[in-house]
Structure formats: C-alpha cells, structure tokens
Coordinates of C-alpha atoms (C1' of nucleotides) in Angstrom, one line a residue:
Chain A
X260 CA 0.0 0.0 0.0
X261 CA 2.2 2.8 0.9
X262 CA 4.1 4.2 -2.2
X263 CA 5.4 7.1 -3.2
X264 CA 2.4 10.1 -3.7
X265 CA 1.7 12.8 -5.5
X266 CA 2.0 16.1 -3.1
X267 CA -0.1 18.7 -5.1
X268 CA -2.6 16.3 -5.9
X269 CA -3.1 15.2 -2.3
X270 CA -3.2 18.6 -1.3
X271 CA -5.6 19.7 -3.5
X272 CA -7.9 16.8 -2.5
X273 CA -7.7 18.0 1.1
X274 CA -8.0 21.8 0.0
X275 CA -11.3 21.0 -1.8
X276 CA -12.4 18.7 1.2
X277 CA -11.9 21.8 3.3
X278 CA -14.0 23.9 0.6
X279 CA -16.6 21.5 0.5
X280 CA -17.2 21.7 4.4
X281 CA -16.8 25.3 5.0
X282 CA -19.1 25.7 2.4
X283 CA -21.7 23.3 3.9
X284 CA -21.0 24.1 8.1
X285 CA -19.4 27.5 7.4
X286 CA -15.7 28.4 7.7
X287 CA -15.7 29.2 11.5
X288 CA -17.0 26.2 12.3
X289 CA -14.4 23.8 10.4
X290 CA -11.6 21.8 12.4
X291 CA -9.0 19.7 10.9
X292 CA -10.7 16.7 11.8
X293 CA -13.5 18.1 9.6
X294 CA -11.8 18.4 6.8
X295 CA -10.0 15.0 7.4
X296 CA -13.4 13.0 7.7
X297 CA -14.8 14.9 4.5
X298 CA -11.8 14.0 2.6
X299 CA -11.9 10.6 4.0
X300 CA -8.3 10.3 5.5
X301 CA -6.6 10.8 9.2
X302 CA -6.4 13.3 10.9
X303 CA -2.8 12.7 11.1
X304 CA -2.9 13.0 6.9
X305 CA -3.8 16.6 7.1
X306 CA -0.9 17.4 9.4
X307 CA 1.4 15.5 7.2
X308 CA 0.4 17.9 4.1
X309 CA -0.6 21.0 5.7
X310 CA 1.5 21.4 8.8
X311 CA -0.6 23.6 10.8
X312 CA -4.1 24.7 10.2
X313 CA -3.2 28.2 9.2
X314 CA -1.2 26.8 6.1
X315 CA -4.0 24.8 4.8
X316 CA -6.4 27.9 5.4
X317 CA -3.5 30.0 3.1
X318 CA -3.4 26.9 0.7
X319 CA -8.1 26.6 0.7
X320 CA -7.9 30.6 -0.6
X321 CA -5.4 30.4 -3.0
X322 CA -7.5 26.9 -4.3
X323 CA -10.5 29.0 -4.1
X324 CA -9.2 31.9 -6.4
X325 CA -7.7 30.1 -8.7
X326 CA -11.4 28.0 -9.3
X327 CA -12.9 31.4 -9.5
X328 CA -10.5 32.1 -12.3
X329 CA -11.6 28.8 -14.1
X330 CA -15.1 29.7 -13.5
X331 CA -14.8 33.0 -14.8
X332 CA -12.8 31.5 -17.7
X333 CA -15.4 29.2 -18.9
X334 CA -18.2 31.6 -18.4
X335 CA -16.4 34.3 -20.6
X336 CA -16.1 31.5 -23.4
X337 CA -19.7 30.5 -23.1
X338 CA -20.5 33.3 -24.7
X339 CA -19.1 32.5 -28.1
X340 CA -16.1 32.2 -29.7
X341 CA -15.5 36.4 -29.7
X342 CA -17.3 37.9 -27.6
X343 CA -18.1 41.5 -27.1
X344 CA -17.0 43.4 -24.3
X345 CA -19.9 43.7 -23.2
X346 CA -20.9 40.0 -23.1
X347 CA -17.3 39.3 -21.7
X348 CA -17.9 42.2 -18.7
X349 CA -21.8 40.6 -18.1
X350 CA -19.7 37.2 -18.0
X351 CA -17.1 38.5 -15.2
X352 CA -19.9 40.4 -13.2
X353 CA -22.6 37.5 -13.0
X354 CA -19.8 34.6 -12.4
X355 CA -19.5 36.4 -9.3
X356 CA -23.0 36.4 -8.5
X357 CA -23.9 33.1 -6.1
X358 CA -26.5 32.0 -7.9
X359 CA -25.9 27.7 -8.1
X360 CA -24.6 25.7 -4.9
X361 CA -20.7 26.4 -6.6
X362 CA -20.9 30.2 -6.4
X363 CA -22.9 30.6 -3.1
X364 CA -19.4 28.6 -1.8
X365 CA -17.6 30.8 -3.6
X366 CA -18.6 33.8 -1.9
X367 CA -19.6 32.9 0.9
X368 CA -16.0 31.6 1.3
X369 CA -14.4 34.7 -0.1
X370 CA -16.2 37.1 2.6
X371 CA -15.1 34.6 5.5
X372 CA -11.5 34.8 4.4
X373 CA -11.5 38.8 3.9
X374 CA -13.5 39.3 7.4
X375 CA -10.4 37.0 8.9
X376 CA -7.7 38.8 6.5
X377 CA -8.6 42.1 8.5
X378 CA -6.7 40.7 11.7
X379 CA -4.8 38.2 10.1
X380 CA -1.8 39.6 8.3
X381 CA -1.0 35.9 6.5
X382 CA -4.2 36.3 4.9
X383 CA -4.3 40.1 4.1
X384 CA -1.0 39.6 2.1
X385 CA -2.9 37.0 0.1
X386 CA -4.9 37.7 -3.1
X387 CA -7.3 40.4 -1.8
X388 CA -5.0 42.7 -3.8
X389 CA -4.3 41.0 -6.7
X390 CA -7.0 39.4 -7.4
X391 CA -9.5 42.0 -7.1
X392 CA -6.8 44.0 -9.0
X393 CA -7.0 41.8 -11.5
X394 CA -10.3 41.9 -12.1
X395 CA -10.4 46.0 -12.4
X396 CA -8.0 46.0 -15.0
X397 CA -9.9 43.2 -17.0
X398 CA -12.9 45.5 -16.6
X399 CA -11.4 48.9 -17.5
X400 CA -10.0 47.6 -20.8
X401 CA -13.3 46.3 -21.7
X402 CA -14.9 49.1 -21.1
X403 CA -12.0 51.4 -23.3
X404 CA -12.5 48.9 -25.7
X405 CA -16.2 49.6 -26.4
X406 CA -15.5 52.9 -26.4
X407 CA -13.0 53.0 -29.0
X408 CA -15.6 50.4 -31.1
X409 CA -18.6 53.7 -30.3
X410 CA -20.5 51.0 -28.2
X411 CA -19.9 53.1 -24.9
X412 CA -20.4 56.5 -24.7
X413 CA -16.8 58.2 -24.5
X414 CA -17.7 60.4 -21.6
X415 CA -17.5 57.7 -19.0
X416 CA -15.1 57.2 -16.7
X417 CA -13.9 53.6 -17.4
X418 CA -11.7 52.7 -14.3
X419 CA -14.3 54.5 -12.1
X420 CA -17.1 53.3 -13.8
X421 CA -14.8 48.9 -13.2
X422 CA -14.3 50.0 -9.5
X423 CA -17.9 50.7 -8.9
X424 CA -19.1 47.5 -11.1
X425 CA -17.4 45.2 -8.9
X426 CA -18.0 47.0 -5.9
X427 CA -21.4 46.6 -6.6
X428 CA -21.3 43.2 -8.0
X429 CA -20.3 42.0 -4.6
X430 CA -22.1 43.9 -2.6
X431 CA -25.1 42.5 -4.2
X432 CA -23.2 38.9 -4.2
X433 CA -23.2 39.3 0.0
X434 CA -27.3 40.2 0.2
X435 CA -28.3 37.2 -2.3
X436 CA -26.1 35.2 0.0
X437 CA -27.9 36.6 3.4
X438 CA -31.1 35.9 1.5
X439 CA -31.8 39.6 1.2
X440 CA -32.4 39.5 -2.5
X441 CA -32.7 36.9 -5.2
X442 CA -30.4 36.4 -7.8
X443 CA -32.4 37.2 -10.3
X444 CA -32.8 40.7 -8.7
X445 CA -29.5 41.2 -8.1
X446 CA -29.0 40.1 -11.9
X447 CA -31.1 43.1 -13.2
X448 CA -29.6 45.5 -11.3
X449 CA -26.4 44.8 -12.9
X450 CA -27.7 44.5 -16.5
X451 CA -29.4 47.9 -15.8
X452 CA -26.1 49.8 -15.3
X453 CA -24.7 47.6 -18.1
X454 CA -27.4 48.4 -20.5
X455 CA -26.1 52.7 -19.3
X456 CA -22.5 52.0 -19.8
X457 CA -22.6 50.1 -22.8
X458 CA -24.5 51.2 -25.3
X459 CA -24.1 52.5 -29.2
X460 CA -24.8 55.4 -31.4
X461 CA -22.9 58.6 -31.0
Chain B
X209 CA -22.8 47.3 47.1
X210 CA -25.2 45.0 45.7
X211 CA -28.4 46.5 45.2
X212 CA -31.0 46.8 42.4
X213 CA -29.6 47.3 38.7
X214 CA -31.1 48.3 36.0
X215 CA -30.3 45.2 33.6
X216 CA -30.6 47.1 30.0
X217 CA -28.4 49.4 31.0
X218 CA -25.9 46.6 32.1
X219 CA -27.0 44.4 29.1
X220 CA -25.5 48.1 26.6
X221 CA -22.6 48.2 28.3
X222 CA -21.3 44.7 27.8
X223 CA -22.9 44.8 24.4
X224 CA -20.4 48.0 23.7
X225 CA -17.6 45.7 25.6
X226 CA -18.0 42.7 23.1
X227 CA -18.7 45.2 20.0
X228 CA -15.1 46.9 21.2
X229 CA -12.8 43.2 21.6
X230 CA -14.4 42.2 18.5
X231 CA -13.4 45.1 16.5
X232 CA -10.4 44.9 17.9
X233 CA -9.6 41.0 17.7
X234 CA -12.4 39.8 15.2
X235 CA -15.5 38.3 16.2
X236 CA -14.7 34.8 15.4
X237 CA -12.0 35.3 18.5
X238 CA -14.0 36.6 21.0
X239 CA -14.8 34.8 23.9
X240 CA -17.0 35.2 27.0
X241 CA -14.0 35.9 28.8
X242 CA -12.3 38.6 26.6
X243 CA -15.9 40.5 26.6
X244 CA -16.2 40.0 30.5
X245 CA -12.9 41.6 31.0
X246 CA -13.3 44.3 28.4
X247 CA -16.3 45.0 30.4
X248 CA -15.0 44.7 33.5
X249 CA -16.9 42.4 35.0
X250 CA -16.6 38.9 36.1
X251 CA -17.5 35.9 33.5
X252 CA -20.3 35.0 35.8
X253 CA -22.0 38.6 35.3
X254 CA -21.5 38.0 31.6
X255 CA -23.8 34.9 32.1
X256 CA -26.0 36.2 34.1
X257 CA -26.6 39.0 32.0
X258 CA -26.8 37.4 28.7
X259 CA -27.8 33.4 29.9
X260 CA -25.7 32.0 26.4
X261 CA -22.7 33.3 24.1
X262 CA -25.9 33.1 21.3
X263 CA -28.2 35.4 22.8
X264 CA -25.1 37.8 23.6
X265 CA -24.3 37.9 19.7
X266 CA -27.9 38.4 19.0
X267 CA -27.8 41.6 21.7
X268 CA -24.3 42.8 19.7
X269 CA -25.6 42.4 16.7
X270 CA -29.0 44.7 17.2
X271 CA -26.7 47.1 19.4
X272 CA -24.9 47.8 16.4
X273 CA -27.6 48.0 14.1
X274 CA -29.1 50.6 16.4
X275 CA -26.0 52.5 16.8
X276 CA -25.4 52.5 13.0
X277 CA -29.1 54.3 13.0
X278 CA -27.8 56.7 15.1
X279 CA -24.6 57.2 13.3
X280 CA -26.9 57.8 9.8
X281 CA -28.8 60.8 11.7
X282 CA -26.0 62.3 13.0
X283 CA -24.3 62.5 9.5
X284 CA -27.8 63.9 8.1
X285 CA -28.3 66.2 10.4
X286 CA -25.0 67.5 10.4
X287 CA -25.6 67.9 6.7
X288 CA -27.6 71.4 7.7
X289 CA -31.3 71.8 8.6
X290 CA -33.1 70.4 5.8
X291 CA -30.3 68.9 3.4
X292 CA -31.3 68.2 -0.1
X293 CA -32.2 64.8 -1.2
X294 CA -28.4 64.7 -3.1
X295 CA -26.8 65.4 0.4
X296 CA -29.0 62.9 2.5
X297 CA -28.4 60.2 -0.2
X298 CA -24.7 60.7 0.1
X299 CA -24.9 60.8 3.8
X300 CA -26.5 57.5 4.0
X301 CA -23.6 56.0 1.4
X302 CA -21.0 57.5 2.8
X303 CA -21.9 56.8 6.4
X304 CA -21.4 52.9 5.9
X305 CA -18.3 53.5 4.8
X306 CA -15.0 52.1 6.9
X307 CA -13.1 55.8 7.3
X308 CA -12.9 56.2 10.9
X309 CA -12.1 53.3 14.1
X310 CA -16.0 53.7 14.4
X311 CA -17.2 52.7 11.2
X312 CA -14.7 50.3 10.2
X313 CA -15.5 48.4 13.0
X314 CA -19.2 48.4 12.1
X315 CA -18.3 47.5 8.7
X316 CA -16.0 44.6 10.1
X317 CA -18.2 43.2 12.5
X318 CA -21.5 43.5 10.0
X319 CA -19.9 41.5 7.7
X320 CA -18.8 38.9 10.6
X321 CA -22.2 38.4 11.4
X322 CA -23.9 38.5 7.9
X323 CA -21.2 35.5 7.1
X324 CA -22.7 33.9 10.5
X325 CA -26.1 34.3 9.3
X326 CA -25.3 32.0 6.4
X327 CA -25.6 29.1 8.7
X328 CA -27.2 30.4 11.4
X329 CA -30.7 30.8 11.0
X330 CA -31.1 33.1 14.7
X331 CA -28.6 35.2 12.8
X332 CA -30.3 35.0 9.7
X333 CA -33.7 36.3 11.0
X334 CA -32.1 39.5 12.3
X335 CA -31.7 42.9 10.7
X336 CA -30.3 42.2 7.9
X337 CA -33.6 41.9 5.9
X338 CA -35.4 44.7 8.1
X339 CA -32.5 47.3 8.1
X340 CA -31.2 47.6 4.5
X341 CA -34.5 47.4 3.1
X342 CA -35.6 50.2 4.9
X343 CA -32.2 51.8 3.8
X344 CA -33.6 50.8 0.4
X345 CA -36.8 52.5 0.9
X346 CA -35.4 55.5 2.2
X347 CA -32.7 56.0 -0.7
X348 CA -35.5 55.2 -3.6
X349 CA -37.6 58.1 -1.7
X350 CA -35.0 60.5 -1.7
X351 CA -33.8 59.9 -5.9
X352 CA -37.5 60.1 -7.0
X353 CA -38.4 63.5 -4.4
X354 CA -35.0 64.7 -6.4
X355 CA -36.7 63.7 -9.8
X356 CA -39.7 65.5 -8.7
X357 CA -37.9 68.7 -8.1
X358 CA -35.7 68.4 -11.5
X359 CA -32.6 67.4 -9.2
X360 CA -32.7 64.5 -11.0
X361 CA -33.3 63.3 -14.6
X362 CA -37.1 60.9 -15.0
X363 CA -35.8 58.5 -17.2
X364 CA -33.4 56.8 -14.2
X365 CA -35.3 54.3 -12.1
X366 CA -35.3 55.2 -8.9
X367 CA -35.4 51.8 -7.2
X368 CA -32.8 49.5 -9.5
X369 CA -30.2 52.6 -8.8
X370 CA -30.8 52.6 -5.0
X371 CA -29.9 49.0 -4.9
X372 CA -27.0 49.7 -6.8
X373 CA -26.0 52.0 -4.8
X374 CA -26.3 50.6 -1.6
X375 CA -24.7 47.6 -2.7
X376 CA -21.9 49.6 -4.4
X377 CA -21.3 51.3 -0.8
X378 CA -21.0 47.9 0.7
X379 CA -18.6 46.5 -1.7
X380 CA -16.9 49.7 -1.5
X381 CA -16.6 49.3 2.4
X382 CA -15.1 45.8 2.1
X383 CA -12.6 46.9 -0.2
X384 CA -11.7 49.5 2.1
X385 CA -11.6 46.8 5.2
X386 CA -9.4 44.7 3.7
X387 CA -6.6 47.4 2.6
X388 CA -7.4 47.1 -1.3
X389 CA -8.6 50.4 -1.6
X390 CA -8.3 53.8 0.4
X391 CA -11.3 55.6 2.0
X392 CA -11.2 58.5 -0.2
X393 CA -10.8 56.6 -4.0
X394 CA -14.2 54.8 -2.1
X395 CA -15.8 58.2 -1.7
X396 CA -14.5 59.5 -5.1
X397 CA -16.8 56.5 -6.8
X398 CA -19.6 56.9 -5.3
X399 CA -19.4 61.2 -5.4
X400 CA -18.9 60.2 -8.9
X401 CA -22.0 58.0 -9.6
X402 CA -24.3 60.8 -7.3
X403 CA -23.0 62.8 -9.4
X404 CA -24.8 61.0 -12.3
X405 CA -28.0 60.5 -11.2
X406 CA -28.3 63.7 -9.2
X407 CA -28.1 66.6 -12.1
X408 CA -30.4 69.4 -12.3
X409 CA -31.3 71.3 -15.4
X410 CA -33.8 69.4 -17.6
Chain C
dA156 C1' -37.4 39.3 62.9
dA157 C1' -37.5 35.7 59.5
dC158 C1' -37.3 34.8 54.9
dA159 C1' -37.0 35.0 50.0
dT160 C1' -34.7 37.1 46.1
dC161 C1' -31.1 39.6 43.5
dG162 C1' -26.5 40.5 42.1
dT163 C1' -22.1 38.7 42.3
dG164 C1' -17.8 35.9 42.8
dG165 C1' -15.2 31.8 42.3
dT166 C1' -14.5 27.7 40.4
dA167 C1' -15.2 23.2 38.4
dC168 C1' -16.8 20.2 34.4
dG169 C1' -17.0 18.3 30.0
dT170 C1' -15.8 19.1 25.3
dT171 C1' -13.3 20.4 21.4
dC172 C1' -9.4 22.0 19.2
dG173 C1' -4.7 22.3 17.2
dT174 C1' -0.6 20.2 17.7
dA175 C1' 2.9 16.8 19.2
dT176 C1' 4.5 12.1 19.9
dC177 C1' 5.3 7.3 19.2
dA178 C1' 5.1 3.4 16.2
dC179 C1' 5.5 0.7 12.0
dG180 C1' 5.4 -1.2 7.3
dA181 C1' 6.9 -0.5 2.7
dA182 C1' 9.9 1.4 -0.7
dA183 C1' 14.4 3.5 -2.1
dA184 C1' 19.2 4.1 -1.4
dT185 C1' 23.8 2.5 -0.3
Chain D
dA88 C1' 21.4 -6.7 2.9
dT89 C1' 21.2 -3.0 5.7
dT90 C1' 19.8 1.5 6.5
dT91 C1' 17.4 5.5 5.6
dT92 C1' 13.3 7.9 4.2
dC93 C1' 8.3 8.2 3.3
dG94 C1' 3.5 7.7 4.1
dT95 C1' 0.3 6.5 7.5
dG96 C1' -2.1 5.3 11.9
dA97 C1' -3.4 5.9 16.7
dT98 C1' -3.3 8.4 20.5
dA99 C1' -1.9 11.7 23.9
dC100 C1' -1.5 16.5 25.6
dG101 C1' -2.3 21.1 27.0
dA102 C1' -5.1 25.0 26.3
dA103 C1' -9.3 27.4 25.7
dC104 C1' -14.1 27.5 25.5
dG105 C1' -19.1 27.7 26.9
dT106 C1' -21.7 26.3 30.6
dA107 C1' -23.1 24.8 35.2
dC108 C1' -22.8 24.7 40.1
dC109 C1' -22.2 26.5 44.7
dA110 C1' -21.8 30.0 48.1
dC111 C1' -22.8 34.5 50.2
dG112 C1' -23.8 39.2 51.3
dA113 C1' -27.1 42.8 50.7
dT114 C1' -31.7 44.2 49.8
dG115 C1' -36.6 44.0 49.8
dT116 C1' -40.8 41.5 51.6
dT117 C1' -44.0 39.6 55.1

DNA sequence: AACATCGTGGTACGTTCGTATCACGAAAAT
DNA sequence: ATTTTCGTGATACGAACGTACCACGATGTT
C-alpha cells in the first residue's frame, strides 16, 4: 500500500475537502478533523500535508481563487467564440454572482476569508490585492475597448465606472447570499447599469 | 454594594464591551472571557446577563444596528437643517463607509455576522432583511423627491439605482476593510456616480 | 425578625481544538 | 542486505471555551 504520492494532488484533494465543508457548516465552524473525515483520510494525513491549520487555510484561498479564475474562464467562453466586451464584462460580473450551490461557496467563502484577513496579516497579504486588481484592470479595458468600437459613450469614466461595477457586483453577491435578494434581482440591477455604460450610437 | 440594577443598561454596556474586543480581535476570537474583561466584570456577570454566548451575539448584533441608525442621523443632520435629497443620499452612502475606528468596525463586524447568518438561521432572522430594506426605501424616496424637483433626470429608475447604490457602498466598504482600496478613491466612486443620477437642469 | 430574592464571585466540568509524539510497514538508497 | 526515508495510523497533551454549580452578602418583603 504505501508508495510514493503525488504532493499537489493530495493537497488539493484535502483543499477542496476543506471547501466542501466550510461551504456546507461554514468556515468558522471547520476543524482539521473536519476536513479530514470529509476528505476521508486521518487526521494525522492533514498534518502531514498542511503542517498547521493556518497553512491549509492560506493553501483553501489560494484553491478557491484560482477555481474562481476557471469559473470565470469558462463563463467568458460560453458566450461564443468572440465575444463582445460587453458580453465578456456581463460574463465577469454575473460569475460572481452566487446563484448555483458552486458560487454561493464561492462567496460565501471569499467574505469569510476577507472578514479573517482584517486581523490576520497571512491572509491580508494574500490575493485580496491582486485578485480584485485583477479583475479591475480586465474590466477597464473592456470598457476602453467599447469605447474605441462607439459602443460606450466616450464620456464615462472607465476605471471608475470597473471600480464601482465590482464593488457593486459584490455587494449584491453578500445580500443574495444573506437571503436579502434573489439572484435574479440582483442580476437586473447589474444589467441595468450595463445596458447605461454600454450602449451604441454617438 | 449590591443593590437593584437596571439590567438594559448593564446588558449596553457589555454589548459595547463585546462590539469593542471584537473590533479589535475579530468576532470569530471573542470569547466570553475577553468580553467579560473588556467590560470589567466577572465571567459569571456575563452569564447572568446574557444566559448563552448566542443570545449575547444576537444583543451585539441589534446594538450595532441601532448605533449605526444613530450614526446615519448624525451624519444627516449635520448635513444642515433640511439637506437636499443629493446630500441625504450621500450621507447615507457614505456613512457605511470604513473611514474612521467607528465605522470600520461596524463595517468589520456587519460583515462577521452577515457570514454567520449564512448558517445560522437566529442570525439570519435578524436585521439584515429589516435594516437595508428600509435603507432601500429611504434612498428610492429621496432619488425620485429629487426627480420630482428636477434634481434628477425621470428616465433613471429610482429603485434598481438605490440598490446599486447601496450595494456599491458595501462593496466599496469591504474593499476599504481589507486594505485594497483607500477611503477617499471609495468616496471618489460613489461622489462620482451621485453625481450621475443627481443633475439638475432638464 | 425571618425569609426569599437579587447581584455577584469563584470555580469546576466536559468538550473540542490544534498540535505533538510514538510506532510501524513498505519502498528507495547505499 | 542493511539502512534511511516516506506515508500512515493511533493516540496523547495542554489549552481554551461555553456552561453549570455552589456560596454568600445585601436588599426588599411579610
């Protein structure tokens, strides 16, 4: 039985253990035992890979981000082969939206790990820059872009116009997750101030 | 010593303990001990006081609701006898933003619980429905008395932009929490979209 | 005056948690 | 063939937590 094992993969099994049941129980309430049983090894396993609980915490965000990515990824190339800026900015809004079991995780997960990052140097230093950063540039340039093609009006403010976006995108993320709001709510009030940013004819 | 107390008064003042150690520590660290001695009072008064850690949480939580209230008011008012509905409106926005130790501890600690709601349905039946739909309510009044006095433009709905809005504030504030974003670029976005839906001349 | 009640302190109990320790079989290295 | 390293299990430990229990003085009630 015992061989010689792949690292990464085992830690990313035990990563999206950990995802699964801090989505399910909520991240506050998730022990290493927890994420031992739900993976379905020792608790002694989890030690081996992820030395102390913090680490595997640091190793569950980064996991988390990067699926975001891919989720984002595949949503933008749903939309067909080239899509619009419009349709690709719609795409990055709404993936982070929770509407299916996958992105009420997601989100719910991101907010625990930014309410923990505000005492928790480890964690502030993590992708709450970057990420987010990220995602501002991505939506910037779109916007630019319809401007240059005259399907946005050239007086807007394209970074301000990103910043607020995805402010608002998760703002309205957290009150569909609170049960506040539906998704479908939440949905029109981005498409409304998509339909004012982007639109033709000048 | 011992004589008859007045138990609400008690109740605030460890409420006010628990909302200070939390804001300092995080809420998912605080214990019945840390509030007891931020109070400065023994664990057993905590107890007696508040019978279980939940029902002290529940008190915190519609402590800082009310005291968020209070905050709102103070900002209108101080906004001149009768403010116009642009100056309320940004009052409100800008008033759940994290720029002071005050507010970014409400900010912090209303997200902490709003992730605890998730999973805890006690949580979950508190103010978070009640209180930013009355915010809701209020900011939808205040963009269509604007409209009526040609402070605003009639062809922006009133409602779908005050749940932008408030959501954009929010997502703003967590930005602002977690170090991605300074107060002021926060309060430069959302200037910029009141700017946009309150404009005179039509 | 006797008694019940209130506010308070101290402390103990049972659980859970993260981490550390010991042990051991199988593969790899020498 | 012997020795080292790797993956794994079981279990123990110390701390912290929420809660419960016991005691007691002061106040109000009868």
């Amino acid at each position: 039985m015992p061989k010689r094992v792949d690292h990464a993969e085992r830690r990313t099994a035990i990563a999206e253990a950990l995802v699964r049941v801090a989505g399910r129980r909520g991240l506050h309430a998730v022990g290493m035992r927890d994420v031992a049983a739900e993976a379905g090894v020792s608790l002694r396993l989890v030690q081996y890979y992820f030395e102390t609980k913090e680490k595997l915490l640091l190793f569950g965000l980064e996991h988390l981000a990067q699926r975001f990515g891919q989720r984002f990824a595949a949503r933008a190339g749903a939309a067909g082969d080239d899509p619009g800026p419009r349709a690709t900015a719609e795409a990055l809004l709404m993936a982070a939206l929770p509407t299916d079991e996958e992105s009420r995780t997601f989100h719910h997960l991101y907010t625990s790990y930014a309410v923990l990052a505000v005492h928790d140097r480890a964690l502030a230093a993590q992708p709450f820059i970057k990420n987010p950063d990220a995602a501002e540039d991505i939506l910037t340039g779109l916007i630019r872009e319809a401007q240059e093609a005259d399907q946005a009006p050239p007086g807007v403010d394209a970074r301000l116009e990103a910043v607020g976006l995805l402010a608002m995108s998760a703002g309205l993320g957290t009150s569909v997750l609170v049960g506040q709001r539906s998704p479908e709510s939440a949905g029109a009030v981005l498409t409304h101030q998509l339909d004012r940013i982007f639109r033709g004819r000048h």
